[in-house]
PDB file of C-alpha atoms in Angstrom:
ATOM      1  CA  GLU J  22       6.703 -27.628   5.421  1.00 55.00           C
ATOM      2  CA  ALA J  23       9.281 -25.472   7.195  1.00 62.00           C
ATOM      3  CA  ASP J  24       8.269 -21.961   8.254  1.00 90.00           C
ATOM      4  CA  ILE J  25      11.238 -20.040   6.942  1.00 95.00           C
ATOM      5  CA  TYR J  26      10.807 -17.158   4.540  1.00 96.00           C
ATOM      6  CA  GLN J  27      13.080 -15.133   2.305  1.00 97.00           C
ATOM      7  CA  THR J  28      12.402 -11.875   0.521  1.00 97.00           C
ATOM      8  CA  PRO J  29      12.771 -10.808  -2.145  1.00 97.00           C
ATOM      9  CA  ARG J  30      12.747 -14.007  -4.212  1.00 96.00           C
ATOM     10  CA  TYR J  31      14.386 -12.245  -7.150  1.00 97.00           C
ATOM     11  CA  LEU J  32      16.371  -9.013  -7.249  1.00 97.00           C
ATOM     12  CA  VAL J  33      18.028  -7.204 -10.142  1.00 97.00           C
ATOM     13  CA  ILE J  34      20.093  -4.236  -9.053  1.00 96.00           C
ATOM     14  CA  GLY J  35      22.836  -1.958 -10.338  1.00 96.00           C
ATOM     15  CA  THR J  36      26.456  -1.919  -9.222  1.00 97.00           C
ATOM     16  CA  GLY J  37      27.156   0.110  -6.088  1.00 96.00           C
ATOM     17  CA  LYS J  38      23.684  -0.194  -4.558  1.00 96.00           C
ATOM     18  CA  LYS J  39      23.167  -1.262  -0.968  1.00 96.00           C
ATOM     19  CA  ILE J  40      20.891  -4.270  -0.585  1.00 96.00           C
ATOM     20  CA  THR J  41      19.452  -6.276   2.281  1.00 97.00           C
ATOM     21  CA  LEU J  42      18.179  -9.818   1.865  1.00 98.00           C
ATOM     22  CA  GLU J  43      15.575 -10.732   4.457  1.00 98.00           C
ATOM     23  CA  CYS J  44      15.229 -14.077   6.227  1.00 98.00           C
ATOM     24  CA  SER J  45      12.666 -14.897   8.895  1.00 98.00           C
ATOM     25  CA  GLN J  46      11.674 -18.113  10.658  1.00 96.00           C
ATOM     26  CA  THR J  47       8.737 -18.755  12.963  1.00 94.00           C
ATOM     27  CA  MET J  48      10.019 -21.981  14.521  1.00 91.00           C
ATOM     28  CA  GLY J  49      11.951 -20.326  17.352  1.00 90.00           C
ATOM     29  CA  HIS J  50      15.222 -21.849  16.144  1.00 91.00           C
ATOM     30  CA  ASP J  51      18.403 -20.591  17.734  1.00 90.00           C
ATOM     31  CA  LYS J  52      20.765 -21.371  14.844  1.00 91.00           C
ATOM     32  CA  MET J  53      20.508 -19.641  11.489  1.00 95.00           C
ATOM     33  CA  TYR J  54      22.700 -19.783   8.394  1.00 95.00           C
ATOM     34  CA  TRP J  55      23.335 -18.056   5.078  1.00 97.00           C
ATOM     35  CA  TYR J  56      24.612 -20.053   2.115  1.00 96.00           C
ATOM     36  CA  GLN J  57      25.701 -18.865  -1.310  1.00 96.00           C
ATOM     37  CA  GLN J  58      24.881 -21.314  -4.067  1.00 95.00           C
ATOM     38  CA  ASP J  59      26.850 -21.373  -7.327  1.00 85.00           C
ATOM     39  CA  PRO J  60      25.254 -21.997 -10.684  1.00 80.00           C
ATOM     40  CA  GLY J  61      27.212 -25.263 -10.409  1.00 75.00           C
ATOM     41  CA  MET J  62      25.008 -26.140  -7.396  1.00 88.00           C
ATOM     42  CA  GLU J  63      27.597 -26.225  -4.590  1.00 90.00           C
ATOM     43  CA  LEU J  64      26.493 -24.709  -1.241  1.00 93.00           C
ATOM     44  CA  HIS J  65      28.966 -22.401   0.486  1.00 92.00           C
ATOM     45  CA  LEU J  66      28.380 -21.313   4.095  1.00 93.00           C
ATOM     46  CA  ILE J  67      29.018 -17.550   4.355  1.00 94.00           C
ATOM     47  CA  HIS J  68      27.522 -16.648   7.768  1.00 95.00           C
ATOM     48  CA  TYR J  69      25.902 -18.319  10.748  1.00 94.00           C
ATOM     49  CA  SER J  70      24.465 -17.406  14.113  1.00 94.00           C
ATOM     50  CA  TYR J  71      23.958 -19.381  17.307  1.00 90.00           C
ATOM     51  CA  GLY J  72      21.449 -16.933  18.712  1.00 92.00           C
ATOM     52  CA  VAL J  73      20.655 -13.276  19.347  1.00 95.00           C
ATOM     53  CA  ASN J  74      23.738 -11.040  19.117  1.00 95.00           C
ATOM     54  CA  SER J  75      25.861 -13.963  17.880  1.00 93.00           C
ATOM     55  CA  THR J  76      27.227 -13.972  14.321  1.00 95.00           C
ATOM     56  CA  GLU J  77      30.162 -15.818  12.762  1.00 93.00           C
ATOM     57  CA  LYS J  78      31.737 -15.921   9.320  1.00 92.00           C
ATOM     58  CA  GLY J  79      31.475 -19.164   7.405  1.00 89.00           C
ATOM     59  CA  ASP J  80      33.893 -21.111   5.250  1.00 82.00           C
ATOM     60  CA  LEU J  81      33.570 -18.875   2.190  1.00 84.00           C
ATOM     61  CA  SER J  82      34.814 -15.322   2.504  1.00 80.00           C
ATOM     62  CA  SER J  83      32.050 -12.858   1.754  1.00 84.00           C
ATOM     63  CA  GLU J  84      31.798  -9.090   1.588  1.00 90.00           C
ATOM     64  CA  SER J  85      28.328  -9.276   3.070  1.00 93.00           C
ATOM     65  CA  THR J  86      27.444  -8.666   6.721  1.00 95.00           C
ATOM     66  CA  VAL J  87      24.685 -10.069   8.915  1.00 97.00           C
ATOM     67  CA  SER J  88      22.919  -9.151  12.139  1.00 96.00           C
ATOM     68  CA  ARG J  89      20.823 -11.089  14.670  1.00 97.00           C
ATOM     69  CA  ILE J  90      18.868  -8.694  16.828  1.00 97.00           C
ATOM     70  CA  ARG J  91      15.819 -10.962  17.089  1.00 96.00           C
ATOM     71  CA  THR J  92      15.673 -14.755  17.190  1.00 95.00           C
ATOM     72  CA  GLU J  93      13.385 -14.964  14.175  1.00 96.00           C
ATOM     73  CA  HIS J  94      15.208 -12.532  11.896  1.00 97.00           C
ATOM     74  CA  PHE J  95      18.638 -12.872  10.194  1.00 98.00           C
ATOM     75  CA  PRO J  96      19.118 -10.284   7.439  1.00 98.00           C
ATOM     76  CA  LEU J  97      22.116 -10.194   5.106  1.00 97.00           C
ATOM     77  CA  THR J  98      23.437  -6.869   3.795  1.00 96.00           C
ATOM     78  CA  LEU J  99      25.701  -5.937   0.918  1.00 94.00           C
ATOM     79  CA  GLU J 100      26.873  -2.330   1.319  1.00 94.00           C
ATOM     80  CA  SER J 101      27.926  -1.969  -2.327  1.00 94.00           C
ATOM     81  CA  ALA J 102      26.741  -4.645  -4.738  1.00 95.00           C
ATOM     82  CA  ARG J 103      29.043  -5.822  -7.533  1.00 95.00           C
ATOM     83  CA  PRO J 104      28.516  -8.215 -10.475  1.00 95.00           C
ATOM     84  CA  SER J 105      30.657 -10.790  -8.599  1.00 93.00           C
ATOM     85  CA  HIS J 106      27.865 -10.941  -5.959  1.00 94.00           C
ATOM     86  CA  THR J 107      25.454 -12.367  -8.512  1.00 95.00           C
ATOM     87  CA  SER J 108      24.319 -15.688  -7.065  1.00 95.00           C
ATOM     88  CA  GLN J 109      21.544 -17.478  -5.213  1.00 96.00           C
ATOM     89  CA  TYR J 110      21.446 -16.881  -1.454  1.00 97.00           C
ATOM     90  CA  LEU J 111      19.826 -19.495   0.787  1.00 97.00           C
ATOM     91  CA  CYS J 112      18.886 -18.981   4.422  1.00 97.00           C
ATOM     92  CA  ALA J 113      18.441 -21.916   6.828  1.00 96.00           C
ATOM     93  CA  SER J 114      17.727 -22.540  10.484  1.00 94.00           C
ATOM     94  CA  SER J 115      18.076 -25.409  12.948  1.00 90.00           C
ATOM     95  CA  ASP J 116      17.307 -26.107  16.583  1.00 79.00           C
ATOM     96  CA  GLU J 117      19.895 -27.969  18.650  1.00 66.00           C
ATOM     97  CA  SER J 118      18.517 -27.096  22.067  1.00 57.00           C
ATOM     98  CA  GLY J 119      17.119 -29.866  24.241  1.00 49.00           C
ATOM     99  CA  THR J 120      17.046 -33.122  22.266  1.00 49.00           C
ATOM    100  CA  LEU J 121      20.455 -34.274  21.062  1.00 51.00           C
ATOM    101  CA  TYR J 122      19.498 -35.111  17.504  1.00 50.00           C
ATOM    102  CA  GLN J 123      18.075 -31.904  16.117  1.00 53.00           C
ATOM    103  CA  GLU J 124      20.598 -30.943  13.469  1.00 74.00           C
ATOM    104  CA  THR J 125      18.072 -30.837  10.638  1.00 83.00           C
ATOM    105  CA  GLN J 126      18.479 -27.600   8.729  1.00 89.00           C
ATOM    106  CA  TYR J 127      15.334 -26.082   7.262  1.00 92.00           C
ATOM    107  CA  PHE J 128      15.958 -23.976   4.174  1.00 95.00           C
ATOM    108  CA  GLY J 129      14.071 -21.021   2.798  1.00 96.00           C
ATOM    109  CA  PRO J 130      13.241 -20.789  -0.929  1.00 95.00           C
ATOM    110  CA  GLY J 131      16.248 -18.582  -1.680  1.00 96.00           C
ATOM    111  CA  THR J 132      16.880 -15.150  -3.179  1.00 97.00           C
ATOM    112  CA  ARG J 133      18.267 -15.017  -6.688  1.00 96.00           C
ATOM    113  CA  LEU J 134      20.401 -11.872  -7.008  1.00 96.00           C
ATOM    114  CA  LEU J 135      21.608 -10.354 -10.267  1.00 96.00           C
ATOM    115  CA  VAL J 136      23.926  -7.359 -10.085  1.00 96.00           C
ATOM    116  CA  LEU J 137      24.350  -5.488 -13.369  1.00 96.00           C
TER     117      LEU J 137
ATOM    118  CA  GLY V  45      37.843 -30.059   9.322  1.00 77.00           C
ATOM    119  CA  GLU V  46      35.409 -32.316   7.527  1.00 83.00           C
ATOM    120  CA  ASN V  47      35.566 -32.836   3.776  1.00 90.00           C
ATOM    121  CA  VAL V  48      32.713 -34.502   1.869  1.00 95.00           C
ATOM    122  CA  GLU V  49      33.051 -35.720  -1.721  1.00 96.00           C
ATOM    123  CA  GLN V  50      29.969 -36.616  -3.761  1.00 97.00           C
ATOM    124  CA  HIS V  51      29.700 -38.594  -7.009  1.00 97.00           C
ATOM    125  CA  PRO V  52      28.462 -38.462  -9.666  1.00 97.00           C
ATOM    126  CA  SER V  53      27.793 -34.797 -10.357  1.00 96.00           C
ATOM    127  CA  THR V  54      25.112 -35.705 -12.920  1.00 97.00           C
ATOM    128  CA  LEU V  55      23.065 -38.876 -13.250  1.00 98.00           C
ATOM    129  CA  SER V  56      20.409 -39.812 -15.810  1.00 98.00           C
ATOM    130  CA  VAL V  57      18.230 -42.900 -15.389  1.00 98.00           C
ATOM    131  CA  GLN V  58      15.174 -44.313 -17.101  1.00 98.00           C
ATOM    132  CA  GLU V  59      11.917 -44.114 -15.212  1.00 98.00           C
ATOM    133  CA  GLY V  60      11.530 -47.215 -13.071  1.00 97.00           C
ATOM    134  CA  ASP V  61      15.268 -47.856 -12.784  1.00 98.00           C
ATOM    135  CA  SER V  62      17.312 -47.351  -9.600  1.00 98.00           C
ATOM    136  CA  ALA V  63      19.648 -44.457  -8.874  1.00 98.00           C
ATOM    137  CA  VAL V  64      22.634 -44.501  -6.532  1.00 98.00           C
ATOM    138  CA  ILE V  65      24.588 -41.482  -5.298  1.00 98.00           C
ATOM    139  CA  LYS V  66      27.762 -41.951  -3.254  1.00 98.00           C
ATOM    140  CA  CYS V  67      29.567 -39.760  -0.737  1.00 98.00           C
ATOM    141  CA  THR V  68      32.805 -40.126   1.172  1.00 97.00           C
ATOM    142  CA  TYR V  69      33.799 -38.174   4.271  1.00 96.00           C
ATOM    143  CA  SER V  70      37.170 -37.531   5.849  1.00 93.00           C
ATOM    144  CA  ASP V  71      36.549 -37.118   9.613  1.00 90.00           C
ATOM    145  CA  SER V  72      36.033 -40.450  11.344  1.00 90.00           C
ATOM    146  CA  ALA V  73      34.365 -38.612  14.259  1.00 88.00           C
ATOM    147  CA  SER V  74      31.375 -37.605  12.081  1.00 89.00           C
ATOM    148  CA  ASN V  75      28.248 -39.439  13.145  1.00 88.00           C
ATOM    149  CA  TYR V  76      25.290 -37.766  11.431  1.00 89.00           C
ATOM    150  CA  PHE V  77      24.695 -37.981   7.661  1.00 93.00           C
ATOM    151  CA  PRO V  78      21.615 -36.291   6.156  1.00 93.00           C
ATOM    152  CA  TRP V  79      20.515 -36.183   2.517  1.00 97.00           C
ATOM    153  CA  TYR V  80      18.758 -33.171   1.034  1.00 97.00           C
ATOM    154  CA  LYS V  81      16.725 -32.820  -2.173  1.00 97.00           C
ATOM    155  CA  GLN V  82      16.553 -29.478  -3.964  1.00 97.00           C
ATOM    156  CA  GLU V  83      13.856 -29.004  -6.580  1.00 95.00           C
ATOM    157  CA  LEU V  84      14.034 -26.225  -9.131  1.00 91.00           C
ATOM    158  CA  GLY V  85      13.331 -22.832  -7.584  1.00 89.00           C
ATOM    159  CA  LYS V  86      13.267 -24.153  -4.023  1.00 92.00           C
ATOM    160  CA  GLY V  87      15.632 -24.559  -1.097  1.00 94.00           C
ATOM    161  CA  PRO V  88      17.027 -27.986  -0.143  1.00 96.00           C
ATOM    162  CA  GLN V  89      14.714 -30.203   1.939  1.00 95.00           C
ATOM    163  CA  LEU V  90      15.765 -33.105   4.173  1.00 93.00           C
ATOM    164  CA  ILE V  91      14.634 -36.453   2.742  1.00 96.00           C
ATOM    165  CA  ILE V  92      16.429 -38.978   4.922  1.00 95.00           C
ATOM    166  CA  ASP V  93      19.267 -39.143   7.429  1.00 92.00           C
ATOM    167  CA  ILE V  94      21.361 -41.812   9.110  1.00 92.00           C
ATOM    168  CA  ARG V  95      23.437 -41.925  12.273  1.00 88.00           C
ATOM    169  CA  SER V  96      26.613 -43.894  12.771  1.00 83.00           C
ATOM    170  CA  ASN V  97      24.999 -46.439  15.091  1.00 82.00           C
ATOM    171  CA  VAL V  98      23.062 -47.973  12.143  1.00 84.00           C
ATOM    172  CA  GLY V  99      24.201 -49.301   8.778  1.00 90.00           C
ATOM    173  CA  GLU V 100      21.040 -48.817   6.724  1.00 94.00           C
ATOM    174  CA  LYS V 101      17.794 -46.906   6.847  1.00 94.00           C
ATOM    175  CA  LYS V 102      14.805 -47.084   4.494  1.00 96.00           C
ATOM    176  CA  ASP V 103      11.830 -44.866   3.839  1.00 94.00           C
ATOM    177  CA  GLN V 104       9.590 -46.193   1.064  1.00 96.00           C
ATOM    178  CA  ARG V 105      11.571 -45.907  -2.196  1.00 97.00           C
ATOM    179  CA  ILE V 106      14.644 -44.268  -0.693  1.00 98.00           C
ATOM    180  CA  ALA V 107      17.350 -45.844   1.431  1.00 98.00           C
ATOM    181  CA  VAL V 108      20.697 -44.787   2.801  1.00 98.00           C
ATOM    182  CA  THR V 109      23.605 -47.072   3.665  1.00 97.00           C
ATOM    183  CA  LEU V 110      26.640 -46.230   5.788  1.00 96.00           C
ATOM    184  CA  ASN V 111      30.037 -47.914   5.884  1.00 95.00           C
ATOM    185  CA  LYS V 112      31.908 -46.387   8.833  1.00 92.00           C
ATOM    186  CA  THR V 113      35.092 -48.341   8.188  1.00 93.00           C
ATOM    187  CA  ALA V 114      35.395 -47.066   4.631  1.00 94.00           C
ATOM    188  CA  LYS V 115      33.897 -43.677   5.562  1.00 95.00           C
ATOM    189  CA  HIS V 116      31.316 -43.641   2.812  1.00 95.00           C
ATOM    190  CA  PHE V 117      27.555 -43.482   2.607  1.00 97.00           C
ATOM    191  CA  SER V 118      25.133 -43.814  -0.281  1.00 98.00           C
ATOM    192  CA  LEU V 119      21.614 -42.816  -1.286  1.00 98.00           C
ATOM    193  CA  HIS V 120      19.549 -45.393  -3.149  1.00 98.00           C
ATOM    194  CA  ILE V 121      16.331 -44.495  -4.963  1.00 98.00           C
ATOM    195  CA  THR V 122      14.342 -47.405  -6.386  1.00 98.00           C
ATOM    196  CA  GLU V 123      11.555 -47.337  -8.986  1.00 98.00           C
ATOM    197  CA  THR V 124      12.490 -43.801  -9.957  1.00 98.00           C
ATOM    198  CA  GLN V 125       9.768 -41.404 -11.100  1.00 97.00           C
ATOM    199  CA  PRO V 126       9.994 -38.093 -12.994  1.00 96.00           C
ATOM    200  CA  GLU V 127       9.288 -36.193  -9.763  1.00 96.00           C
ATOM    201  CA  ASP V 128      12.543 -37.592  -8.350  1.00 98.00           C
ATOM    202  CA  SER V 129      14.398 -35.325 -10.794  1.00 97.00           C
ATOM    203  CA  ALA V 130      16.233 -32.769  -8.629  1.00 97.00           C
ATOM    204  CA  VAL V 131      19.626 -31.938  -7.146  1.00 97.00           C
ATOM    205  CA  TYR V 132      20.614 -34.156  -4.215  1.00 98.00           C
ATOM    206  CA  PHE V 133      23.128 -33.171  -1.524  1.00 97.00           C
ATOM    207  CA  CYS V 134      24.784 -35.366   1.064  1.00 97.00           C
ATOM    208  CA  ALA V 135      26.198 -33.866   4.264  1.00 95.00           C
ATOM    209  CA  ALA V 136      28.109 -34.872   7.384  1.00 92.00           C
ATOM    210  CA  THR V 137      28.721 -33.533  10.857  1.00 86.00           C
ATOM    211  CA  LEU V 138      29.444 -34.493  14.450  1.00 78.00           C
ATOM    212  CA  SER V 139      26.131 -34.566  16.296  1.00 71.00           C
ATOM    213  CA  GLY V 140      25.892 -32.336  19.355  1.00 67.00           C
ATOM    214  CA  SER V 141      29.096 -30.470  18.541  1.00 70.00           C
ATOM    215  CA  ALA V 142      29.466 -26.882  17.406  1.00 71.00           C
ATOM    216  CA  ARG V 143      30.508 -28.090  13.942  1.00 75.00           C
ATOM    217  CA  GLN V 144      28.423 -27.051  10.964  1.00 82.00           C
ATOM    218  CA  LEU V 145      27.075 -29.429   8.378  1.00 88.00           C
ATOM    219  CA  THR V 146      29.569 -30.014   5.569  1.00 90.00           C
ATOM    220  CA  PHE V 147      27.732 -30.525   2.266  1.00 93.00           C
ATOM    221  CA  GLY V 148      28.797 -32.503  -0.771  1.00 96.00           C
ATOM    222  CA  SER V 149      28.918 -30.761  -4.137  1.00 95.00           C
ATOM    223  CA  GLY V 150      25.526 -32.050  -5.291  1.00 97.00           C
ATOM    224  CA  THR V 151      24.200 -34.517  -7.885  1.00 97.00           C
ATOM    225  CA  GLN V 152      21.777 -33.469 -10.612  1.00 97.00           C
ATOM    226  CA  LEU V 153      19.462 -36.470 -11.062  1.00 98.00           C
ATOM    227  CA  THR V 154      17.327 -36.618 -14.198  1.00 98.00           C
ATOM    228  CA  VAL V 155      14.686 -39.330 -14.548  1.00 98.00           C
ATOM    229  CA  LEU V 156      13.820 -39.844 -18.192  1.00 96.00           C
ATOM    230  CA  PRO V 157      10.221 -40.829 -19.020  1.00 91.00           C
TER     231      PRO V 157
END
C-alpha cells in the first residue's frame, strides 16, 4: 500500500471560491504529479514536479497552480473555482533516484470536486 | 511525443473466461510499459509492468506481452473473477529519461457472475 494521501476526498463548492487540494507522501519521492480524470476515465497530466522548488505544467492546460516547498507536500490551488473545474483530481509520486528502474507511480485516492 | 492507444474502451466477460486488453504506442524508443488497475473510488495501482528486453511476463492470473516490432503490448487476465472488475490503464515511457508516463484512455472491464 502506497503512503500517499489526498484531502479532502470530496468537495462541493460554489463558483468563485478559492480552493486548495492537498497531497502528501511519506515515501521521500522526488517526483510528484497531478492528474485530472474525466468522467470518461482518461487521465490528463496537469502539473508535475521533480523536487523542491521545481514545478512544470503538464500536457493539459489548467487554470490551477501548484507549489513544492517541501518534498512530501504538493498542493494544488484554484484561485476562482468554476463549474468547468468539476472533475476528479489524482495526485501521484515516483522515485527515479538511484536505481534505474523506479518509474512506478503511486497514486493517492483522489479528490472529487464539484463546483456549483 | 509518445501516443498510446488502448482498446477496447469497455469489455464484459463471463466469470472464468479470459480478458485481453490491447495497447499500441508510437515512439519506438519507449522501453517501459506498466499496467494500472483502478477500482471504484480509488486511485490507479500498478499491477504488472514489462520492459522492452522481454517479450512476456506473468504474475499468477495476469500476463503482459510485448511486440516491439509492431509497437503493441497486451494485458491478459485468465480465469476472471468479479473482483477483477475495474478500469485498466496501459502506459509507456522511456526509462531513465525525463519523459512522463503516457497513459492509454482506459478500459472498463466488467466480469459478470
